[in-house]
PDB file of C-alpha atoms in Angstrom:
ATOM      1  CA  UNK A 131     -11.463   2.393 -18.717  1.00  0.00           C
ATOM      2  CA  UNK A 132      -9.059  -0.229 -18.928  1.00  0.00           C
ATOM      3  CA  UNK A 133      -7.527   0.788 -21.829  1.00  0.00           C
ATOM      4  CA  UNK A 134      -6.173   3.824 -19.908  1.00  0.00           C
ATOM      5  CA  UNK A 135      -5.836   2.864 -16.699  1.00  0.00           C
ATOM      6  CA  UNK A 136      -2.230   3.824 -16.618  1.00  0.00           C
ATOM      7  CA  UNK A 137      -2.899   7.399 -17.046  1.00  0.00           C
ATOM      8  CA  UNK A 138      -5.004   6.970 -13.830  1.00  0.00           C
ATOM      9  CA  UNK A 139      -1.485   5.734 -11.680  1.00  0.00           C
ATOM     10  CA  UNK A 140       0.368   8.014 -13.096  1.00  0.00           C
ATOM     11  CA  UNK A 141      -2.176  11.078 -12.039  1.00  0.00           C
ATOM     12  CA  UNK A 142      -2.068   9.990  -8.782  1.00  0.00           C
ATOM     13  CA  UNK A 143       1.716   9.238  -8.482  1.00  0.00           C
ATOM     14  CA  UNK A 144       2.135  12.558  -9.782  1.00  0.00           C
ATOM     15  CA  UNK A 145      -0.388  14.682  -7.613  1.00  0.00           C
ATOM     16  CA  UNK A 146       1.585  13.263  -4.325  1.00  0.00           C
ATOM     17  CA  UNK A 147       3.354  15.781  -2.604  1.00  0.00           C
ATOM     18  CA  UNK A 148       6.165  13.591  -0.738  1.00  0.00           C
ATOM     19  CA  UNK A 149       6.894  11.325  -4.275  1.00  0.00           C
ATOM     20  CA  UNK A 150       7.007  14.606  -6.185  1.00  0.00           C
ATOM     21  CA  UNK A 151       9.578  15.764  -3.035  1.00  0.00           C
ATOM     22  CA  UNK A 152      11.771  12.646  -4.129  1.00  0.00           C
ATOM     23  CA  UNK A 153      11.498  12.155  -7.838  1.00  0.00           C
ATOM     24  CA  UNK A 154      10.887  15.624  -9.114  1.00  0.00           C
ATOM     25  CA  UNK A 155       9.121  14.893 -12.683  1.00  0.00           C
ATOM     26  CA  UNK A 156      10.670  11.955 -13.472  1.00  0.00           C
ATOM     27  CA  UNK A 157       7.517   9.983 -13.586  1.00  0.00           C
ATOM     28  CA  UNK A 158       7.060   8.181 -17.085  1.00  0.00           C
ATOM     29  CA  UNK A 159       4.469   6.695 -18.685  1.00  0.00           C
ATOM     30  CA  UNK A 160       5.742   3.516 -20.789  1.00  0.00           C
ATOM     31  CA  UNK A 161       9.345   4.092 -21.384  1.00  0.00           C
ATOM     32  CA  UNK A 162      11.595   7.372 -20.879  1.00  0.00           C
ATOM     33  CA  UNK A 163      12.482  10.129 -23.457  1.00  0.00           C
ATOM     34  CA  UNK A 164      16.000  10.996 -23.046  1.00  0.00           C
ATOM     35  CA  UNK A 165      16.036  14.970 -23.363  1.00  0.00           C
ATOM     36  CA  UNK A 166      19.356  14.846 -24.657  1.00  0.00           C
ATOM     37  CA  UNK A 167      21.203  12.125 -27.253  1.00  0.00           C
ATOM     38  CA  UNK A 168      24.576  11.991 -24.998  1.00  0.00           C
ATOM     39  CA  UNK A 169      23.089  11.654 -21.835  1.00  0.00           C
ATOM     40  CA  UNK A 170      23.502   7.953 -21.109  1.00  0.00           C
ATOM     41  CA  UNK A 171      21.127   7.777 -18.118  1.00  0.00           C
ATOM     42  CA  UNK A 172      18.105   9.514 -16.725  1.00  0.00           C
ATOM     43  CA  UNK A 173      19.063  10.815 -13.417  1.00  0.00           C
ATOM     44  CA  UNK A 174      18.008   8.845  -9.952  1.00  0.00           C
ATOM     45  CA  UNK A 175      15.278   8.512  -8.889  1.00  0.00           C
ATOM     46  CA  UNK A 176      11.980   7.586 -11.236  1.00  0.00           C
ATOM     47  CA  UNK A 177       9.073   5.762 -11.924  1.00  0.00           C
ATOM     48  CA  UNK A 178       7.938   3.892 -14.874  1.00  0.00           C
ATOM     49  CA  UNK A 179       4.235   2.855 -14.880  1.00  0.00           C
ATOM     50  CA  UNK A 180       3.403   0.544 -17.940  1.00  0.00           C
ATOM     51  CA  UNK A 181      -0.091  -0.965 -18.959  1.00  0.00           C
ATOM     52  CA  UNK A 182       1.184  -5.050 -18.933  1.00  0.00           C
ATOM     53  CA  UNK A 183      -2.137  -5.803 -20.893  1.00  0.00           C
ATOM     54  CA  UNK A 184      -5.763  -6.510 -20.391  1.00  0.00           C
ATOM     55  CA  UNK A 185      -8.036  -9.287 -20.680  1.00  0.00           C
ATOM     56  CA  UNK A 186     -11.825  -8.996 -21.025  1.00  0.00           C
ATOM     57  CA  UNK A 187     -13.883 -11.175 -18.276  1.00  0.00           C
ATOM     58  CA  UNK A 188     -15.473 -14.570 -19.055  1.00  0.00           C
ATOM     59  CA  UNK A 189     -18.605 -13.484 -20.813  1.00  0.00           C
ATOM     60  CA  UNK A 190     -20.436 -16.772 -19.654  1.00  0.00           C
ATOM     61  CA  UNK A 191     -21.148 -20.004 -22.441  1.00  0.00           C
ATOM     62  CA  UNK A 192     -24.633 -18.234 -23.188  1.00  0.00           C
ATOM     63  CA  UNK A 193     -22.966 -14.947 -24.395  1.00  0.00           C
ATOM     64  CA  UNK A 194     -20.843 -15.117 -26.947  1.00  0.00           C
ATOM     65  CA  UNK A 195     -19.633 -11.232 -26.745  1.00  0.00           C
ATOM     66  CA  UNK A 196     -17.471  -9.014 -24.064  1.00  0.00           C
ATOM     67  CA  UNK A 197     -18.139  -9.431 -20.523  1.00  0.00           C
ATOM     68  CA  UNK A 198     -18.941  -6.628 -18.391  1.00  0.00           C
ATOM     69  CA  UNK A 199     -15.070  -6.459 -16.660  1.00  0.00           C
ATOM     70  CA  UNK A 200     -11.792  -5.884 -18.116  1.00  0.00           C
ATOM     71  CA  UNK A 201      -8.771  -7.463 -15.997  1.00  0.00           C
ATOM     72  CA  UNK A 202      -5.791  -4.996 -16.662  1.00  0.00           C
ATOM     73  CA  UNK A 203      -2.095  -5.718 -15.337  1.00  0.00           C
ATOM     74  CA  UNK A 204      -0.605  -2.127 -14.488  1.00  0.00           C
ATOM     75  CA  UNK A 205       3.663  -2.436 -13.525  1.00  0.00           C
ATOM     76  CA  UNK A 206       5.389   0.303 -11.676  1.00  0.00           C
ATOM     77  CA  UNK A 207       9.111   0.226 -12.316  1.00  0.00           C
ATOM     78  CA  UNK A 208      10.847   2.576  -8.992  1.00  0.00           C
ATOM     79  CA  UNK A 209      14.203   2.921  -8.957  1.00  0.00           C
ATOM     80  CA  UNK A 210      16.635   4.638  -6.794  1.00  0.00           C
ATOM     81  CA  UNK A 211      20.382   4.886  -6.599  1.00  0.00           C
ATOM     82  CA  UNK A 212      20.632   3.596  -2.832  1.00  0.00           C
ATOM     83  CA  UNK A 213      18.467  -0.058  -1.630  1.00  0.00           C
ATOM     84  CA  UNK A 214      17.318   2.648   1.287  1.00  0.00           C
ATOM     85  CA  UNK A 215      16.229   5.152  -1.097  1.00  0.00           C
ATOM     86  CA  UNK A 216      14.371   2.660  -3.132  1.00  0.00           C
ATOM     87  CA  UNK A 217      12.627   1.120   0.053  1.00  0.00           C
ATOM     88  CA  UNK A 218      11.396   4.539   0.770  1.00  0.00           C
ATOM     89  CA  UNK A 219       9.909   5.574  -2.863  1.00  0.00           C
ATOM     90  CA  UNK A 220       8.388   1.890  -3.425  1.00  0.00           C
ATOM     91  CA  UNK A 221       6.374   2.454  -0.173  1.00  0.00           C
ATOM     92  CA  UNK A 222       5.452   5.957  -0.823  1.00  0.00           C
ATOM     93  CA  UNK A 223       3.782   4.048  -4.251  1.00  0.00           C
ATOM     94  CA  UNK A 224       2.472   1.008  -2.665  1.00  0.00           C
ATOM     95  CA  UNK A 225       0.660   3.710  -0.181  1.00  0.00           C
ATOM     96  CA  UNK A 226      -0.888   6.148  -2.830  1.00  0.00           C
ATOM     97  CA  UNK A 227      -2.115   3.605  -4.993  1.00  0.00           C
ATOM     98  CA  UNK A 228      -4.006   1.986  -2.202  1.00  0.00           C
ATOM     99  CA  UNK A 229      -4.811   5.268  -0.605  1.00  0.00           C
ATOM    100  CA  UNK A 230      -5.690   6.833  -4.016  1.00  0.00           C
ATOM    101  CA  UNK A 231      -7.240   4.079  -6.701  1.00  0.00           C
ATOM    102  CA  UNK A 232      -7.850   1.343  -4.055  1.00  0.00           C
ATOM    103  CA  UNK A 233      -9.996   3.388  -1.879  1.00  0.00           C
ATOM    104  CA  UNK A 234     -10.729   6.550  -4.173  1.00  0.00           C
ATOM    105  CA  UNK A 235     -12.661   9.482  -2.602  1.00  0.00           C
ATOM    106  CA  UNK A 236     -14.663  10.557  -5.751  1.00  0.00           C
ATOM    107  CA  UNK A 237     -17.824  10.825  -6.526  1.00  0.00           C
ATOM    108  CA  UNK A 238     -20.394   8.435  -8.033  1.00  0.00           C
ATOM    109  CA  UNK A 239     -19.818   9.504 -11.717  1.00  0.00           C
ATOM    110  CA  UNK A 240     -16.460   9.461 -10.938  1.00  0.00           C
ATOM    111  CA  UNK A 241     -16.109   6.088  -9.745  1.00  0.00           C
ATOM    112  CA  UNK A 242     -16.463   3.721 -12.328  1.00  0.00           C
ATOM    113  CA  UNK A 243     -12.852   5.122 -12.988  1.00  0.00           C
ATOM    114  CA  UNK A 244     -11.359   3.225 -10.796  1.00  0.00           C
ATOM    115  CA  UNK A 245     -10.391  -0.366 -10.258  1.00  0.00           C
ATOM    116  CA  UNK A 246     -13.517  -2.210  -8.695  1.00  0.00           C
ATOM    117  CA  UNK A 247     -10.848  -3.992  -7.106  1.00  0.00           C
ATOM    118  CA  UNK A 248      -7.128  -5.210  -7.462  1.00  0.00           C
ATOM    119  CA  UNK A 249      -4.322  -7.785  -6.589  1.00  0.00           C
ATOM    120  CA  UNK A 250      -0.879  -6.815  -5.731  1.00  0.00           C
ATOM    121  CA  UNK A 251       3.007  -7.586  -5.649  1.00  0.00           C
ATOM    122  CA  UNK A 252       5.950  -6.796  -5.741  1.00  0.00           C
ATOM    123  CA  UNK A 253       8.924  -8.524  -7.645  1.00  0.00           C
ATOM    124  CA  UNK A 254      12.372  -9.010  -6.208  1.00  0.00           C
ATOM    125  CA  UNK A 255      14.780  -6.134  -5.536  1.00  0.00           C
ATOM    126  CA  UNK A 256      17.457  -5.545  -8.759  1.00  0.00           C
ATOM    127  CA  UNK A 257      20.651  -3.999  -9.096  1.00  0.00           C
ATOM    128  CA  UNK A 258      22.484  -2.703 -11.941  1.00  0.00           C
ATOM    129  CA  UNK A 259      26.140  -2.288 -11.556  1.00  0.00           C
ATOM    130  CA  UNK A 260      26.012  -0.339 -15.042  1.00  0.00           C
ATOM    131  CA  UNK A 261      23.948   2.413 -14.224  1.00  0.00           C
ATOM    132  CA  UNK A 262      24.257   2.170 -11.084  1.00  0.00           C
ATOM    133  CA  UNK A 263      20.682   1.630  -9.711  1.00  0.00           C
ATOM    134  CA  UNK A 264      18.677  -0.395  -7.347  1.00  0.00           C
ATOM    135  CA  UNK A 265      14.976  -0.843  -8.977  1.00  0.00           C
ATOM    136  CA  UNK A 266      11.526  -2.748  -8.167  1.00  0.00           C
ATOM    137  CA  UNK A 267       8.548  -3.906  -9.953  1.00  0.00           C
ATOM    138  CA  UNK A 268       5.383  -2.755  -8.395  1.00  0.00           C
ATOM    139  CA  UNK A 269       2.603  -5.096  -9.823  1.00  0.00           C
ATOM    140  CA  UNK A 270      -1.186  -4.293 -10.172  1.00  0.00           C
ATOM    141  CA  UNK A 271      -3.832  -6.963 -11.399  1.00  0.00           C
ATOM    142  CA  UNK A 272      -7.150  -4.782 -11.718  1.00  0.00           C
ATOM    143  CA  UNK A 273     -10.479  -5.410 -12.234  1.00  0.00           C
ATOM    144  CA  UNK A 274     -12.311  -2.676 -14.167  1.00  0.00           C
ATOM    145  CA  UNK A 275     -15.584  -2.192 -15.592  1.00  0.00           C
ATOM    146  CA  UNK A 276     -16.156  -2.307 -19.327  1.00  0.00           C
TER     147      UNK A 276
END
């Protein structure tokens, strides 16, 4: 699973009502497509979600192959045009991740899915006078099963 873990953020970002309210369907897996070759920005406001990497688990000194975990770094990239705009959307996030893949109500065959567990942070707040656009790194270090 961890080799698609993003897809499994991105589901969930996408199935929430009030971040759908806010962002529309500008929720992007990776990078953004620009629909049209003279549009110099993607409108305000969107997501990002990016698979950082992943790592397999120590396999022990008696086992020379894979261990039975993956560690997988997920980033969420929010921006907004206004600092109280982005507040907003990066809590909406930080909320359906936990609610969603931190404590996932699925069933057993489902569940192996899902993160067995997960760190989080948050980098500090940007701004680019360019675009302009206030944005925030969302940063999930998962532990997955093999």
């Amino acid at each position: 699973m961890g080799l698609d873990l993003d897809s499994l953020f991105i589901k969930h970002l996408q199935e929430d009502t009030a971040i759908g309210a806010i962002v529309d369907d500008r929720i992007y897996d990776t990078s953004i497509e620009l629909p049209d070759s003279e549009l110099d920005n993607v409108p305000l406001p969107y997501i990002i979600v990016s698979l950082d990497g992943v790592r397999n688990g120590d396999s022990g000194k008696d086992f020379e192959a894979e261990g039975d975990e993956d560690l997988v770094d997920i980033s969420i990239d929010v921006v907004a045009s206004t600092r109280e705009q982005l507040a907003d959307l990066a809590q909406l996030v930080r909320t359906c991740i936990f609610a969603e893949v931190g404590h996932p109500d699925v069933s057993w065959s489902d569940f192996n899915e899902y993160p067995t567990q997960y760190d989080f942070n948050a980098s500090a707040i940007q701004y680019d006078p360019t675009k302009p656009c206030y944005w925030q790194t969302l940063s999930y270090h998962c532990t997955v099963n093999r």
